[in-house]
Structures are given as structure tokens and as C-alpha cells.
Coordinates of C-alpha atoms in Angstrom, one line a residue:
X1 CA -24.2 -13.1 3.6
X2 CA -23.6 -9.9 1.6
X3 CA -23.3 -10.0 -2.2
X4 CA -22.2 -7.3 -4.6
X5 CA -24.9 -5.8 -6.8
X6 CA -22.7 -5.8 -10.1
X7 CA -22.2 -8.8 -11.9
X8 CA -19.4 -11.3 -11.3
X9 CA -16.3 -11.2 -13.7
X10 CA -14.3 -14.1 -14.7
X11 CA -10.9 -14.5 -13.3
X12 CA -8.5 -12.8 -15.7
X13 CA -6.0 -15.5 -16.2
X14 CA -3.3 -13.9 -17.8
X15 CA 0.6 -12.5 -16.5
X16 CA -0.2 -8.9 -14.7
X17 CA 2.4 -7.5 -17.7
X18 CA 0.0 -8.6 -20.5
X19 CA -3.3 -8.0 -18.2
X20 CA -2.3 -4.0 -18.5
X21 CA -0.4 -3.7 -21.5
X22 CA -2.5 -6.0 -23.2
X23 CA -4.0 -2.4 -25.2
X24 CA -0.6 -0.5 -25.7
X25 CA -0.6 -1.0 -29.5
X26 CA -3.7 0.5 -29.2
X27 CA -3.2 3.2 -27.2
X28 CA 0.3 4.0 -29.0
X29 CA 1.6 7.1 -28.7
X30 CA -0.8 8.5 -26.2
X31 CA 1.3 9.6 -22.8
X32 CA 1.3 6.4 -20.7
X33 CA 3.4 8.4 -17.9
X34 CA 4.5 11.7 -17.4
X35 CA 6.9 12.7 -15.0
X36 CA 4.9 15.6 -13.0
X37 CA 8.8 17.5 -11.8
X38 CA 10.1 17.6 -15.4
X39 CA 7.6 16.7 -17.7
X40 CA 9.4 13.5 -19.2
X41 CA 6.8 11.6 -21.0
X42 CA 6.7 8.0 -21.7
X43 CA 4.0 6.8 -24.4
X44 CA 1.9 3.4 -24.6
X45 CA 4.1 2.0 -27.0
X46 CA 7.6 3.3 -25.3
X47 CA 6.5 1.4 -21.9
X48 CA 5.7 -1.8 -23.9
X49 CA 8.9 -1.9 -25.8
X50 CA 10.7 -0.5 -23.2
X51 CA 9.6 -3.2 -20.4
X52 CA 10.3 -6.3 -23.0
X53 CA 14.0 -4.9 -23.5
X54 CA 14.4 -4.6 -20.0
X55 CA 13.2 -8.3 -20.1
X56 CA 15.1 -9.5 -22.2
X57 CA 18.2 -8.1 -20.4
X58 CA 17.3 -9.7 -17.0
X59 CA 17.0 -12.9 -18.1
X60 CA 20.3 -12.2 -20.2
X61 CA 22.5 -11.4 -16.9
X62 CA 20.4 -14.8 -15.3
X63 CA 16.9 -13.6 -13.7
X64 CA 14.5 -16.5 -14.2
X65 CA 11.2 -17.8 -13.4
X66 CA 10.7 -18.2 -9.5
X67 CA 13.4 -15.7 -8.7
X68 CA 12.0 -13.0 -6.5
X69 CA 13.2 -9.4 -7.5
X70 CA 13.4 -6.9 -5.0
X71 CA 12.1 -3.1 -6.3
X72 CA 13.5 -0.6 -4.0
X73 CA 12.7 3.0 -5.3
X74 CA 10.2 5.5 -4.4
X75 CA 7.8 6.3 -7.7
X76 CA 9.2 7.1 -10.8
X77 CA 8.0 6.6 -14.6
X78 CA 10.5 3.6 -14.6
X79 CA 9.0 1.9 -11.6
X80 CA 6.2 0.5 -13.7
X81 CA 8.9 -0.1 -16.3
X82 CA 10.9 -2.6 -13.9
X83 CA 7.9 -4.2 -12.6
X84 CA 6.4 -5.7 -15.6
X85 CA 10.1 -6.6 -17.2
X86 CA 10.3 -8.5 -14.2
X87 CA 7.2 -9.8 -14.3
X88 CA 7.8 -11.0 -18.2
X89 CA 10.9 -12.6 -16.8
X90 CA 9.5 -14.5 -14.8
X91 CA 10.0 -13.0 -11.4
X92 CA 8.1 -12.4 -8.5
X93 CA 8.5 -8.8 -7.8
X94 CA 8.9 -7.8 -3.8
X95 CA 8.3 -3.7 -3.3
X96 CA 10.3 -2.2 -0.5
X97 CA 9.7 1.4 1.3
X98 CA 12.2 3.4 -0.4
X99 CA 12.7 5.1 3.6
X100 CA 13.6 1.9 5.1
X101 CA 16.9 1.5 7.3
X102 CA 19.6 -0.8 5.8
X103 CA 18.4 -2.9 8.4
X104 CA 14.6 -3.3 7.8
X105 CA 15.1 -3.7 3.9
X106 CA 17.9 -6.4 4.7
X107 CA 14.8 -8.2 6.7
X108 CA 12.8 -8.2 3.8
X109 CA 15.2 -9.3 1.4
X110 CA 16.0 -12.2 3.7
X111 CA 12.7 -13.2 4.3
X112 CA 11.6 -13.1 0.6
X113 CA 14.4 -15.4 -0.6
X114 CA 15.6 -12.4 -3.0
X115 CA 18.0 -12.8 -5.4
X116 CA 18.2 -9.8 -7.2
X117 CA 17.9 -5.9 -6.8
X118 CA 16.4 -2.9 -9.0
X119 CA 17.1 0.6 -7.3
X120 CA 17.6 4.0 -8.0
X121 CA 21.0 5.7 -7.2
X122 CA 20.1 7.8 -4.4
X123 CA 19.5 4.6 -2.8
X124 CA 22.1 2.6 -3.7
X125 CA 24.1 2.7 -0.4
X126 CA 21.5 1.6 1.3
X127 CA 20.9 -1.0 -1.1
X128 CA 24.3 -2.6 -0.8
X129 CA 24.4 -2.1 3.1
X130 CA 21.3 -4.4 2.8
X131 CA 22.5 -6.9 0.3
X132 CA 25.4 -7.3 2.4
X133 CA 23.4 -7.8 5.8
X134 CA 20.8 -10.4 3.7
X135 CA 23.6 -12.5 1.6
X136 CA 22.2 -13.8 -1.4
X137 CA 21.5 -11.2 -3.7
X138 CA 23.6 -12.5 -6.7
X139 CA 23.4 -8.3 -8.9
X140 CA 22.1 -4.8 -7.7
X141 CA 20.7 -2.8 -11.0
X142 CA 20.1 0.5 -11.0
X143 CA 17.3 2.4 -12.9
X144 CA 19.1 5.3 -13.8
X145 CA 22.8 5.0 -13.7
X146 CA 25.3 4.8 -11.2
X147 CA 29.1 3.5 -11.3
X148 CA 29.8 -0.5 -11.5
X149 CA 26.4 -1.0 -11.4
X150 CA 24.0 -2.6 -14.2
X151 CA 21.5 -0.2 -15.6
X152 CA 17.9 -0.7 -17.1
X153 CA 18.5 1.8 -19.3
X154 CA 21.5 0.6 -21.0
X155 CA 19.2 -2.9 -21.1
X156 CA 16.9 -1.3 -23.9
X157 CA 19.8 -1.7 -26.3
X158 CA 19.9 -5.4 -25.6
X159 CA 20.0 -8.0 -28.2
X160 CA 19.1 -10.9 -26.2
X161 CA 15.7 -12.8 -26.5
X162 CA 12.4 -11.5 -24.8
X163 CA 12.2 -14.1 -22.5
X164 CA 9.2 -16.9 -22.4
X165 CA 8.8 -18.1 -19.3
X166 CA 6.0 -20.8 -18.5
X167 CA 3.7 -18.9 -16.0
X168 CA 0.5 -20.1 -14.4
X169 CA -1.4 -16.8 -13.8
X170 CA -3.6 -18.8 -11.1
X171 CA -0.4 -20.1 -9.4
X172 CA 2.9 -17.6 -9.7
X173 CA 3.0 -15.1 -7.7
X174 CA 3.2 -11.9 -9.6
X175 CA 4.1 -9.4 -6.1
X176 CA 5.2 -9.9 -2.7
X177 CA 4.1 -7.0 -0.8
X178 CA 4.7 -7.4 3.0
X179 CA 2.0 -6.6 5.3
X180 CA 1.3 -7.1 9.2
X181 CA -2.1 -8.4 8.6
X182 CA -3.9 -8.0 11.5
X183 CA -1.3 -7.9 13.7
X184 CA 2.4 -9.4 14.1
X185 CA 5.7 -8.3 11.8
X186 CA 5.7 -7.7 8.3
X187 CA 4.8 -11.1 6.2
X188 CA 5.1 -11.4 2.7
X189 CA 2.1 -11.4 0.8
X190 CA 1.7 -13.7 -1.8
X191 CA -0.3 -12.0 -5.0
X192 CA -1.1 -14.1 -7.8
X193 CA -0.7 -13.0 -11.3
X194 CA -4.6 -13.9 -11.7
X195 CA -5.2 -12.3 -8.3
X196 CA -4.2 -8.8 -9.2
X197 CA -5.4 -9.0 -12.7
X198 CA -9.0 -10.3 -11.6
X199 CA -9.0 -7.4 -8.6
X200 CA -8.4 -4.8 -11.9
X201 CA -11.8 -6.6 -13.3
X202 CA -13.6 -6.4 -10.2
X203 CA -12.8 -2.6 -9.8
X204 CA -13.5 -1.5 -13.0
X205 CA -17.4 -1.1 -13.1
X206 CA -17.6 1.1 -10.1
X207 CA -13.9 3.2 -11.0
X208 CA -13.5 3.4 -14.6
X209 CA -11.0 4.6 -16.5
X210 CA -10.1 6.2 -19.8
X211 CA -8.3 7.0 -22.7
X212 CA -8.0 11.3 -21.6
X213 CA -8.8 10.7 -17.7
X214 CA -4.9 11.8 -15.8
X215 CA -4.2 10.0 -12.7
X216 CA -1.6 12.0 -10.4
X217 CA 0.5 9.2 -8.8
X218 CA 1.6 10.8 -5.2
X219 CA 0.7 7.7 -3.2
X220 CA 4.1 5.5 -3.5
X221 CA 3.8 2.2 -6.3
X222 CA 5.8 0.2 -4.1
X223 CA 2.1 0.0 -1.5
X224 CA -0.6 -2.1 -3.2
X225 CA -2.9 0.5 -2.8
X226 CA -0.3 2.5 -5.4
X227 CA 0.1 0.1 -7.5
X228 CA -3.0 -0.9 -8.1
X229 CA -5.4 2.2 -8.2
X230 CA -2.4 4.4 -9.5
X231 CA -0.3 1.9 -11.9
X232 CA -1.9 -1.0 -12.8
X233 CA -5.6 0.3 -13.4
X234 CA -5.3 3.2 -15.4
X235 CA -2.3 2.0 -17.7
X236 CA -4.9 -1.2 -18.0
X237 CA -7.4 1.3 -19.6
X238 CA -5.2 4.0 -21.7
X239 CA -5.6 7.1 -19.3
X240 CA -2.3 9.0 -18.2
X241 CA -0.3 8.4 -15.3
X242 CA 1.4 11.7 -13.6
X243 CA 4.5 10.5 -11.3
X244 CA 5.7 12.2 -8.4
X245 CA 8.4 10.7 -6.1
X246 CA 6.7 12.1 -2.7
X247 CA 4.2 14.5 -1.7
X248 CA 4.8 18.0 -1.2
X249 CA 1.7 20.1 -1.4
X250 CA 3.0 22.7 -3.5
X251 CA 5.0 20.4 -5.9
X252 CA 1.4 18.2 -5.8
X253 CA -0.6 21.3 -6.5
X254 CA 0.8 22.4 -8.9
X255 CA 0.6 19.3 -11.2
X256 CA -2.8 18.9 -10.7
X257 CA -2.7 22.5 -12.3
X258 CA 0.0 22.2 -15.4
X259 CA -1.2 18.9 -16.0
X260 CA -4.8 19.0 -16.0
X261 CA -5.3 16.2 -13.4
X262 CA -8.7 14.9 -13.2
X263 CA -8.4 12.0 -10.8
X264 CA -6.9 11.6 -7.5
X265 CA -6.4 8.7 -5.0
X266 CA -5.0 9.7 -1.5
X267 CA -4.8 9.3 2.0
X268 CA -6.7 11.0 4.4
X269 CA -3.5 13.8 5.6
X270 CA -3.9 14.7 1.3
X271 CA -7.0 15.3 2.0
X272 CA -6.6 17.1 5.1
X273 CA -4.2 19.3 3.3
X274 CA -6.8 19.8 0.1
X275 CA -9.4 21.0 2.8
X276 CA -7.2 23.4 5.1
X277 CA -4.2 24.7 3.5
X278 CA -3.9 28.0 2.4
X279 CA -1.5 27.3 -0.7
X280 CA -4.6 25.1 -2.2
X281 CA -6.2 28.8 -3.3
X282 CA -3.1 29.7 -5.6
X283 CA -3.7 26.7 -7.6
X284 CA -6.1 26.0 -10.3
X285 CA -7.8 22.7 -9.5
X286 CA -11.0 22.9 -11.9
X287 CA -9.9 19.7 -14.0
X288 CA -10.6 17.7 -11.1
X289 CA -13.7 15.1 -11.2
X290 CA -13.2 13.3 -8.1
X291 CA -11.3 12.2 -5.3
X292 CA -11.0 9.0 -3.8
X293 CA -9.2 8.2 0.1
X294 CA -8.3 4.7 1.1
X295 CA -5.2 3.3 3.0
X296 CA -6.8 4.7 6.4
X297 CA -10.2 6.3 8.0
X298 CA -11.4 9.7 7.0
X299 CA -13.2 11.8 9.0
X300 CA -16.7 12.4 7.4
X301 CA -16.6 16.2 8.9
X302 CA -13.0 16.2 7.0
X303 CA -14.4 15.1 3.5
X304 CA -17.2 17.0 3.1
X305 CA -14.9 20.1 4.1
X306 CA -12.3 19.2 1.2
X307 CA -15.5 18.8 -1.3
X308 CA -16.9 22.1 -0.9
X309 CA -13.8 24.1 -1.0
X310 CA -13.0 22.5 -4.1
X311 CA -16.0 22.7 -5.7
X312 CA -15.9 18.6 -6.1
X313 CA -18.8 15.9 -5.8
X314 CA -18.4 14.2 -2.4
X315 CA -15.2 12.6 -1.5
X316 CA -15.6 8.9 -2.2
X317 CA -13.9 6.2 0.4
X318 CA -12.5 2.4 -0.8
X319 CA -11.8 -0.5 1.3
X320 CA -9.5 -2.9 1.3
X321 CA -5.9 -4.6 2.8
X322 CA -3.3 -6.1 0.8
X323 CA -4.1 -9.5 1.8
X324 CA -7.0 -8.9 -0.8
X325 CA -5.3 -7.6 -3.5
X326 CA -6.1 -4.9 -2.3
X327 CA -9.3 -3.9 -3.2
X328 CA -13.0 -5.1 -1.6
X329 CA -15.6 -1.9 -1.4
X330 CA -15.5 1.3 -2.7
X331 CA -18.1 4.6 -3.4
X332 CA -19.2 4.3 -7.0
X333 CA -17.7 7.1 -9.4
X334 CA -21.6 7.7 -10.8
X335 CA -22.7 7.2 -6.9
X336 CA -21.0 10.0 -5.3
X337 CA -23.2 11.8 -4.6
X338 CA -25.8 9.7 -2.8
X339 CA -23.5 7.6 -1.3
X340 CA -24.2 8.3 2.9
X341 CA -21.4 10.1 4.7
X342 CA -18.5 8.1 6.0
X343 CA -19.3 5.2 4.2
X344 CA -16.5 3.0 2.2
X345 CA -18.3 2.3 0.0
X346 CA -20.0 -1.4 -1.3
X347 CA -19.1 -4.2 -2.5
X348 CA -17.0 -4.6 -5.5
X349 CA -18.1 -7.1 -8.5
X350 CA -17.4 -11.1 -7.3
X351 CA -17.0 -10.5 -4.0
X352 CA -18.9 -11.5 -0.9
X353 CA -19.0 -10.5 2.8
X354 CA -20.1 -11.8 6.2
X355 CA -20.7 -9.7 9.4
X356 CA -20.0 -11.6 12.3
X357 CA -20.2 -11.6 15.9
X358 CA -17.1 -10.4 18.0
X359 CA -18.3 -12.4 20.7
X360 CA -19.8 -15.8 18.8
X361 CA -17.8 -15.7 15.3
X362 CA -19.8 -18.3 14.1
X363 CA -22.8 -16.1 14.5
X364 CA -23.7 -13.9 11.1
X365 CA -25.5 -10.8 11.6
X366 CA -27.5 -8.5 9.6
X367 CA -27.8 -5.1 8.0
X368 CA -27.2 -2.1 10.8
X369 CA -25.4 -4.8 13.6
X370 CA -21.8 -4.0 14.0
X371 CA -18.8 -7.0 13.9
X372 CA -15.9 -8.0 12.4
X373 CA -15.9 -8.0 8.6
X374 CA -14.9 -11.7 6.7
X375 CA -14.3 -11.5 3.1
X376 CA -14.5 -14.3 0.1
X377 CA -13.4 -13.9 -3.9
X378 CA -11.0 -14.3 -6.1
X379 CA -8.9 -11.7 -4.8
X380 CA -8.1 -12.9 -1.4
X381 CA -4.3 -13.9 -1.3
X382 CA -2.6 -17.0 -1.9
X383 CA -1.2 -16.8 1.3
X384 CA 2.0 -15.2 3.5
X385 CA 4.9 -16.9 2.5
X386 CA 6.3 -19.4 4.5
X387 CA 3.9 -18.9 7.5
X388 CA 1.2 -21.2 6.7
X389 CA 0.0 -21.0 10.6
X390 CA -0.5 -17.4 10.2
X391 CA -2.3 -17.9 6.4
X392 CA -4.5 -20.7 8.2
X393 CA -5.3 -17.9 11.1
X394 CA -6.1 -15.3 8.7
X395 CA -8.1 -17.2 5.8
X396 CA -10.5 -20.1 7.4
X397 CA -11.4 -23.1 5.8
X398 CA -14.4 -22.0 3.8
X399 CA -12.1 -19.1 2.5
X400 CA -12.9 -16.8 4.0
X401 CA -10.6 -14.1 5.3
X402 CA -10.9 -12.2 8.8
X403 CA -10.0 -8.8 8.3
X404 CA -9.8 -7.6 12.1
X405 CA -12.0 -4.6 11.1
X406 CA -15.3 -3.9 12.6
X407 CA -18.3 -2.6 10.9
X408 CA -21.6 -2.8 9.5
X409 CA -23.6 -2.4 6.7
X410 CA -26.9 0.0 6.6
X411 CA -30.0 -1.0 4.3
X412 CA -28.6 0.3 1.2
X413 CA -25.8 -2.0 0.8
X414 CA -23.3 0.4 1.9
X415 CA -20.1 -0.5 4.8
X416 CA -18.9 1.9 7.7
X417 CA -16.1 0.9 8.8
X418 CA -16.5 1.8 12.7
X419 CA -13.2 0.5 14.8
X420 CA -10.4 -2.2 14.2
X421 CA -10.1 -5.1 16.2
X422 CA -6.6 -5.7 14.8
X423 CA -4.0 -3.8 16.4
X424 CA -2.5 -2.4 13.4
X425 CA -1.6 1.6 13.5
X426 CA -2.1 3.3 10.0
X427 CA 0.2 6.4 9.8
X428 CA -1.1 8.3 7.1
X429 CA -1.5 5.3 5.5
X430 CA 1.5 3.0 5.7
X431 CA 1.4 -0.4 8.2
X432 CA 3.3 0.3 11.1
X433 CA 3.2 -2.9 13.7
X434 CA 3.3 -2.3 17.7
X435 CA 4.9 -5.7 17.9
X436 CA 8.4 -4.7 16.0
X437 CA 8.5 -1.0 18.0
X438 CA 8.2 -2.7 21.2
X439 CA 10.4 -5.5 20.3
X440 CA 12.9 -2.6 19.1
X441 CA 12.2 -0.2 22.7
X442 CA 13.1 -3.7 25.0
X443 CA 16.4 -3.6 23.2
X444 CA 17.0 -0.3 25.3
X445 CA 19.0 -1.0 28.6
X446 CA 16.6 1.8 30.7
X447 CA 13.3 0.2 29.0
X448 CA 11.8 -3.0 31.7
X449 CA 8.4 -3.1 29.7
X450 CA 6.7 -1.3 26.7
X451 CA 3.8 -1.1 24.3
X452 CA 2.8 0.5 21.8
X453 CA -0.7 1.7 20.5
X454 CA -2.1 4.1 18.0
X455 CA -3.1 7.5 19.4
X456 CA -4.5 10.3 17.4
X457 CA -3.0 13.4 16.7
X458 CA -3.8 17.4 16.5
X459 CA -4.3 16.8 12.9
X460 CA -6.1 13.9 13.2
X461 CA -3.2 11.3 12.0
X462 CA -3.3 8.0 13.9
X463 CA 0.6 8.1 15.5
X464 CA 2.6 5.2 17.4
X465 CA 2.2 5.9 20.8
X466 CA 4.6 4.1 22.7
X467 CA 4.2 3.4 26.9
X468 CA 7.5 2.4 28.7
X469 CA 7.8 1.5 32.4
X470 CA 12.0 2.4 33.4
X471 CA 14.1 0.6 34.5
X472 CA 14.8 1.8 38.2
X473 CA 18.6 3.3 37.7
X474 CA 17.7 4.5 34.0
X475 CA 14.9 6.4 35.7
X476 CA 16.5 10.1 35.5
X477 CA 18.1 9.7 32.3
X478 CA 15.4 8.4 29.9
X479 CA 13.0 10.9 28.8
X480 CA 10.7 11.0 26.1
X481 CA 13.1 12.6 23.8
X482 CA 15.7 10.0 24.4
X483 CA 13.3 7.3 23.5
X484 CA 11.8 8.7 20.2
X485 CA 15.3 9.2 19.1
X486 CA 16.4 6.0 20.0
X487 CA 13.6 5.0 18.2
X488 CA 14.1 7.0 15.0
X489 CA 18.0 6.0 14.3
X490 CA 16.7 2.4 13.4
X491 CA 13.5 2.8 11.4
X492 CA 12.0 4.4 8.7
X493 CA 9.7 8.0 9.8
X494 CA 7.2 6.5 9.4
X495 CA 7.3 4.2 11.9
X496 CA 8.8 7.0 14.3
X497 CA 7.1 7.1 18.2
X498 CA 5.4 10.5 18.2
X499 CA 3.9 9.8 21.7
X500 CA 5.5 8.7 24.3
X501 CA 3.5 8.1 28.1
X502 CA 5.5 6.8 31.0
X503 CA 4.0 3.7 33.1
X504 CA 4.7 1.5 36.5
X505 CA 3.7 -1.4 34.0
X506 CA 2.4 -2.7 31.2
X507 CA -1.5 -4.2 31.7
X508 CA -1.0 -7.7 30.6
X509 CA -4.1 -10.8 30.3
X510 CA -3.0 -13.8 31.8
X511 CA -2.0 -15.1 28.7
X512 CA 0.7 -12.4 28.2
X513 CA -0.8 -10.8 25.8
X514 CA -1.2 -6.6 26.0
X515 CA -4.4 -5.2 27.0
X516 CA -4.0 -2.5 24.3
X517 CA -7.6 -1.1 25.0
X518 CA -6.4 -0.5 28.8
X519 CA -3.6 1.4 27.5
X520 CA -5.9 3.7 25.2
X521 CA -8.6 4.2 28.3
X522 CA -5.8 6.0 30.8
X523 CA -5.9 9.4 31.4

């Protein structure tokens, strides 16, 4: 068994709202967020009124504890805003993919139970189309403002009581991110209020933060890698939080220039993009300190390539999955530069690990022999919400959860992640499951048989690949282009097919059950 080298932290048992706002009398009037298109700035003590306002009005129009609260926008400096109202009302808060279909958010909302919608007017249509498909969603706010709708704003002028609801930080369930685990359609993910707060704790010895450090928030709130390493943490800690609604390199580049940024957390196509586009030379980037890439592999090669043209220390890695709140391993801030290349990093305070055998789980191995990775702390979830067979699969009886990753750990303590047994694909570093594209591709009249894999890309982004065997008399008619547009009418982009390989059939185990690698070893 692996241990981590800092010292455990007691579990933070508080509401996530007062976890990270606990310190926003004392930080006051310094910028809490900045809106990095139009420089709107929200201080410490704005965001802490603001949020109890906003509070107060949803329990006024009838949000209460054990509602779940569905937050459908991409990132904006409200987001945090209607998180932690909702949160201090009592509700669990379920993020959505501002990109997804009518359809898919309808899925969620269903599965979740929600009651209740917070959205931004661009979205709004979709919004309602989904409400409508779901049932059950008793009011649709609106961040901003939009006609017939509720809107947070006009909520800070709200006379009604901040609400006190009775939470139990250890029990509630703060978020309800949905994840594919290891494998399967999206689940909700059940996050304790003590789960998130304690995962802050655990962090915050290897990442600090500061009062003065500025955090560029590209990477969207609504993922649990966002809304941990980009909202919760700093705002726990009084740095500044620069908002951007989606990346474009220029737009991105430029406020790590007008606002001084000197922390990032990406994906590995950011940092593909820091290492190899010629716009990054037009930019002043010397406030920059560090960079850290999660959500997805990077290439070693890559990261050392993106270090040196930007002058940085070595890019650092993290570890994690949203089943864990989200955060395990990660490089050290003060260890960047001896951390080995292509490592993710080690092990963060109160957490434990166990290497096992792919072939004998029961088996533990040591430092330098590669299996799958099993976690235990106080961050692994509660469980997936009504699917206790698929908690109970994930998370054994000792409590120990089976990540579906392989890798192993060298003599220094540190984890390479080398290869996924889970059949997860990670598209620049959102979840996309092969289960619900081929479920969606067997809907088509010429499709008999498909499956779906990850295949790599020119630029090195893992891409749903998708192999379809024809049905005889669709044989002329169904090309590639056909099924990838098919395809794209009923998801969100980034769960497009970018490959597509036709096959006389689909190599199945006896069992039924894909033989993915098969499919990845053909010509």
C-alpha cells in the first residue's frame, strides 16, 4: 500500500458555501472574479452578499433542502454565484455541458430528479425544450435576464430570509456531476459537502494558493476538474479568479497578458496550443509561474516543449476522476522541477493507493510493476445515484475504489499513468462514453453492428472512432460523412465521431461484450 508523504487533514465538515467563503470578510474588497472579455469585477465581499441574496430568493420562490438544482451555463462570474446560493439553500447542485442537445440535458434532468433550473439566456431554448422532455422542473431562472423568466439578479434586492437549512456536510450531497466511471452512460455522482471541502484540504499543501496569485478560468466550472481547481480552491484562499466562457487562443492569450495571470490549469490541446502556435509570440506571458494539465494524458515530449518556449518551470500533471472528488495525485508546485517526466504526480495528503494485478486483483504489487490503480480517502464519492450495483462495482467493500487506470509508481513515490483499462475516451478532456454513441449509431436503419473506441488524432487528441458493419441494401448509401453527421445532429461536439472505419463485423467475446483492443489492433 502506498501512503502520501504529507500529513493527513481532518475532514472539513462544513457546507462547501462556507468551506470557501468562509475568509470573504477578510478578503473584502479584493477582486474575487474578473470577467477576462469585459473586465467586470466581483469582490470577496460582493460574491458573499451576492450568493446569500440569491439564497434567500430561492428558497422565497420554494427551493429547499433535498431539491436538486440543475446549473446549465458555460462559465461566467455568476456561475460560482448560483452555486453556493444553491448550496445555502439547501440544494444539491447538478452541472450540465452548456453544448448539450435538448435531448441529452433532458436525460440528465430526469435522472437527477431535478426540480429547478438556473441558465443563461443564450441557452434558454434549450433549457425549456429540455424541461419539457424531462417534466418536473417546477421554474427555469435565468442568470442574466430574459423575458417571463425569474432572474438572479433581480433576487439581490430580495427581502426574504437567508435561508437555514439543516445540512449534514458528511451526508448532503453538495454536487451531482455525471460521469461514465469506468465505463457505461453518464451516472450521477454523488459529492458530499464534506467530500469536496476535505478534497480542497487535501490539495492545498502541494497547490497553494494566495491572496495576489490570478487563476484564468478557461476550463468550464460545470466539470469537477473546473470547479474545483478553478472555483472552489482559489476563492477558498483569496487569490483572483479570471472567467472566460470558452477557449479561444487569442481571447485566452490575451488575458493571461491584461490580467497578469500567474496560474493556469488546462488540458493537454491548451497546452498543445501554448507549445506550437504562432499567436503565443504576440503575447506577453512573463506573469506566469506554472502550469498544471489534468482531465487527460500529456505527452511528456509535448510538456517539456510548452515549458521552454515559455520560459516556465516544467509543466506539472494531476490525477484524478470525479468519482474522487476529483482530485488524488498531483506534481508539487515547489517540486516542479524534479518531478520525473510524464509523471502525475503523488499522492495528495490522506489518501492511499494500491497497485494491483490485472490478472489476480487480489494481488498488490510494488514500486516499478504496472496494474490497475485502487484508491481509499475521504474523498472517494458517496456513490452514483440510484445505481447501487454500479457504486458496489466501482467502490469494494474495504473502500476502495477501482479506477480502471493502469500504472505504477517508480522509487520516488511518484505515479505514471501508462494505459486505461476502462473504456472511457477523453476528448480534450470531457467523458465521452462508446456505450451511448453506439447505442445512438444502432438507431440508424443502414447500421447492423457498431463500436466505438478512442483513436488518436494528427494533433494528438484522443477522438471517438466509431466501426460500423452496413446493413446489406444501405451498403451504397452510407458513407462516413453520412454517419458523422448523423452522429452530430444529436449530441453535443464533443461527443462528435471523428473517425469512422467500415467492418464485416464487430469482434465480440462470448459474453457479448466488445473486444475493443481487437478493434484498436486492425490495420
Amino acid at each position: 500500500m502506498f501512503r502520501s508523504e504529507y500529513a493527513d487533514v481532518p475532514p472539513v465538515a462544513l457546507p462547501i458555501h462556507d468551506a470557501v467563503l468562509g475568509r470573504a470578510a477578510e478578503f473584502g474588497e479584493r477582486p474575487a472574479l474578473i470577467d477576462g472579455t469585459d473586465g467586470t469585477t466581483l469582490t470577496y465581499e460582493q460574491v458573499d452578499r451576492f450568493h446569500r441574496r440569491v439564497a434567500a430568493g430561492l428558497a422565497d420562490a420554494g427551493v429547499r433542502k433535498g431539491d436538486v438544482l440543475a446549473l446549465h451555463s458555460p462559465n461566467t462570474i455568476a456561475f460560482p454565484t448560483a452555486f453556493y446560493a444553491a448550496t445555502r439553500a439547501g440544494a444539491t447542485v447538478t452541472t450540465a455541458h452548456p453544448l448539450a442537445t435538448p435531448e441529452e440535458f433532458a436525460k440528465q434532468l430526469g435522472d437527477s430528479g431535478a426540480r429547478w433550473i438556473v441558465t443563461v439566456s443564450p441557452l434558454l431554448e434549450t433549457a425549456r425544450r429540455a424541461a419539457e422532455i424531462a417534466g418536473g422542473i417546477r421554474e427555469i431562472f435565468v442568470c442574466d435576464s430574459a423575458p417571463g423568466h425569474r432572474s438572479l439578479i433581480d433576487m439581490l434586492a430580495t427581502t426574504a430570509p437567508e435561508p437555514q437549512p439543516a445540512l449534514d456536510p458528511a451526508e448532503d450531497v453538495a454536487a451531482l456531476p455525471y460521469s461514465s466511471g469506468t465505463t457505461g452512460i453518464p451516472k450521477g455522482v454523488m459529492l458530499t459537502h464534506r467530500q469536496i471541502a476535505t478534497n480542497l484540504a487535501q490539495l492545498e499543501p502541494a497547490v497553494p494558493a494566495a491572496p495576489g496569485d490570478r487563476i484564468l478560468a478557461v476550463l468550464p466550472f460545470f466539470h469537477i476538474y473546473g470547479l474545483t481547481a478553478l472555483m472552489n480552491a482559489p476563492l477558498r484562499k483569496g487569490a483572483t479568479v479570471v472567467v472566460l466562457p470558452r477557449f479561444d487562443l487569442e481571447t485566452f492569450l490575451a488575458a493571461i497578458e491584461n490580467h497578469r495571470i500567474t496560474g493556469l490549469y488546462v488540458a493537454p490541446p491548451i497546452v498543445l496550443a501554448l507549445a506550437k502556435h504562432p499567436a503565443v509570440a504576440r503575447y506577453d506571458l512573463s506573469s506566469l509561474k506554472y502550469v498544471i494539465s489534468a482531465a487527460a494524458p500529456l505527452d511528456a515530449h509535448l510538456a517539456d516543449a510548452c515549458s521552454q518556449r515559455l520560459g516556465l518551470p516544467p509543466i506539472g500533471q494531476a490525477y484524478g476522476m470525479t468519482e474522487l472528488s476529483p482530485g488524488t495525485h498531483v506534481v508539487p508546485l515547489d517540486r516542479l522541477h524534479d518531478a520525473p517526466a510524464g509523471t502525475v504526480g503523488r499522492l495528495i495528503a490522506g489518501t492511499e493507493m494500491r497497485i494491483v494485478s490485472l490478472d489476480d486483483p487480489d494481488k498488490d504489487l510494488g514500486t516499478g510493476e504496472p496494474g490497475e490503480i485502487l484508491i481509499r480517502g475521504p474523498q472517494v464519492m458517496k456513490g452514483y445515484l440510484g445505481r447501487p450495483d454500479a457504486t458496489a462495482a466501482l467502490i469494494d467493500a474495504d473502500g476502495w475504489l477501482h479506477t480502471g487506470d493502469v500504472g505504477h509508481v517508480d522509487g520516488g513515490g511518484w505515479l505514471f499513468v501508462v494505459d486505461r483499462v476502462k473504456e472511457l475516451i477523453k476528448y480534450k478532456g470531457f467523458q465521452v462514453a462508446p456505450a451511448e454513441l453506439e447505442a445512438l449509431l444502432l438507431t440508424h436503419p443502414g447500421i447492423a453492428d457498431a463500436a466505438v473506441i478512442g483513436s488518436y488524432d494528427g494533433d494528438g487528441n484522443e477522438v471517438p472512432h466509431a466501426f460500423v458493419v452496413r446493413r446489406p441494401e444501405a451498403a451504397e448509401e452510407l458513407t462516413e460523412n453520412t454517419i458523422m453527421l448523423y452522429v452530430a445532429e444529436r449530441v453535443a461536439p464533443y461527443k462528435r465521431i471523428r473517425q469512422v472505419t467500415f467492418i464485416h463485423t464487430v469482434p465480440r467475446a462470448a459474453s457479448g461484450k466488445i473486444l475493443r483492443r481487437e478493434l484498436r489492433e486492425l490495420p
